[in-house]
Amino acid sequence: METRELAYFAAVAEELHIGRAAARLGMAQPPLSRAIQKLERRLGVRLLERSSRGVTLTPAGEVLAREAAKVLDAVAAATARTRRAGRADPRLVVALKPGGDGGLLPDILAAYPAHPDAVEVELVLCGVAERARLVRAGTADVAFLHSPYEDLTGFGSEPLVSEGSVAVVPAGHPLAGRERVRLADLDAGPVPRWPRDHSEITDPAALLQLVALGRLVVVAPESAGELVRRDLVCVPVADGPPTTVVLAWPEEARSRALAAFVRTAAAVAKGHGDADR
Amino acid sequence: METRELAYFAAVAEELHIGRAAARLGMAQPPLSRAIQKLERRLGVRLLERSSRGVTLTPAGEVLAREAAKVLDAVAAATARTRRAGRADPRLVVALKPGGDGGLLPDILAAYPAHPDAVEVELVLCGVAERARLVRAGTADVAFLHSPYEDLTGFGSEPLVSEGSVAVVPAGHPLAGRERVRLADLDAGPVPRWPRDHSEITDPAALLQLVALGRLVVVAPESAGELVRRDLVCVPVADGPPTTVVLAWPEEARSRALAAFVRTAAAVAKGHGDADR
DNA sequence: CGTCTCCATACCGTCAGGGTATGGGCCGCG
DNA sequence: CGCGGCCCATACCCTGACGGTATGGAGACG
């Protein structure tokens, strides 16, 4: 099975329409039809149920769609990792979202170069959903993720720091002066609470704008509270979900530079934890 | 990058000799040379260091060799899983080595069909190293593995039962009559102890033959002791490593039939544990 | 019942990939 | 020091796989 065929099938499985899939692949419809038929013949399995309204996946087709996605991911990762390994200067690419490092990154970056296996560190700031994807795709070596909000399957990981939650409210909000609040206090008001409600919004600026307008209350990890606008106030949430900042890398990674980074980060986190006590 | 090219590169990376790799691939040397060059051009990276004695891998080549193996595994798994999903009768393929089920399998097989998501179960009896490979390759859906002896990375897993170790010795052995022994007792004798020594031997019959000849002492999980020949004796090892029989499946598996099997197995294991108390 | 939509088939051209022949560098040996 | 052998690269040719265009046929819908 060639990757080209798998990419074809993946497109068809997404579009459920051979013509549209062909257009997306930049090719004509007949060769795509034939390519899928050929796949079916070679596998000895029907993958598509054809009708005059489009196509649907058979159970085997569903399986192949999932497997094909994995293969294509692996191929993309192979390309990216090989390219990066071929660059003259070895680098460690670290993906994080702004404020997503639990405040540890400055100390980590300061301590890391002292390690004998250390290499240049490149930081990639990206959105929430991007980070895990970059690591899976081989574009980044390691990412700061938030457990349990993000899926760690397929990653090796090292928990760094745990922290509580704060509620972000406008400065004039009735709860703004409180020492701490409970989730029930937030829900007593008329305003929806993110991420329970409207979790489809992921842009921080947009979220905070809604908070400033009094249309939303946001519950977020403490460290994210450092980044909010001056017209907003953070109040600790007593029963808020605890969040752990974890370092995550591809499970099979064997790079010494990466291992050194993880160990440095763990040591720095331990130091911070001790200092907090 | 096509899978064909990755297979080519994988062969070259293993042989470190383009001519031999070509022979193994059933093709002539020049097209293989060109295929690798093309890969290098497309990736913009040198993969091989050529000399008149053969080739060696550059660092980028090492990376690609690992990544290519992963891709090829994923492709093989995709083929196997799709083919199996296309078969008329859905089946759950369970891989285990003889005696590797901790004695739970009969009860699991008895209880499983009652579950609404249950399907036919096919058992594949195989060697020690085979089991994990079969699951990774998509030939089996789930395997009984022994933790911590086997690598569970990339697998979802459910621990079933833990058990102690026994030493397997000939009937006439000085320790054969003891109630229990310690590892130090075994090492006091002149005979090497498996798996610490000679762990390259994996065939059970061969191992037991060596035990019978007084050339080896084997430390194994209790349940494996059921299977030894009548001329051998099992003595509990007080400080032997505890072994856990775990059920392992591909992390991303989503089949209902598999989930039902795992849940049934966990329930049966819990029942056994209670009964033991 | 006509028409539209969508997939399959027929037929054709092109180029990628594989084969054979041969060249060129490096090493080892006489 | 020169010769031969080993191994990879280049040159050249050919086949067939893959993609394109044209068209057929089956089901859905008005």
Coordinates of C-alpha atoms (C1' of nucleotides) in Angstrom, one line a residue, chain B residues 4 8 26-31 34-35 38 52-53, chain C residues 16-28:
Chain B
R4 CA 8.1 1.9 -1.4
Y8 CA 14.0 0.7 0.0
G26 CA 14.6 -8.4 -5.7
M27 CA 15.8 -5.5 -7.9
A28 CA 19.0 -4.3 -9.6
Q29 CA 21.5 -2.0 -7.8
P30 CA 21.3 1.1 -10.0
P31 CA 17.6 1.8 -9.6
R34 CA 18.8 6.4 -7.8
A35 CA 15.8 5.9 -5.5
K38 CA 15.9 11.0 -5.2
S52 CA 34.0 2.1 -1.8
R53 CA 33.4 -0.4 1.1
Chain C
dA16 C1' 8.4 7.5 -13.4
dG17 C1' 10.7 3.5 -12.3
dG18 C1' 13.2 -0.6 -13.4
dG19 C1' 16.6 -3.1 -16.4
dT20 C1' 21.4 -3.5 -18.7
dA21 C1' 25.8 -1.7 -19.8
dT22 C1' 29.5 0.9 -18.3
dG23 C1' 32.3 4.4 -15.9
dG24 C1' 35.1 5.9 -11.9
dG25 C1' 37.0 6.0 -7.2
dC26 C1' 39.1 3.5 -3.5
dC27 C1' 41.5 -0.3 -1.3
dG28 C1' 44.4 -4.2 -1.1

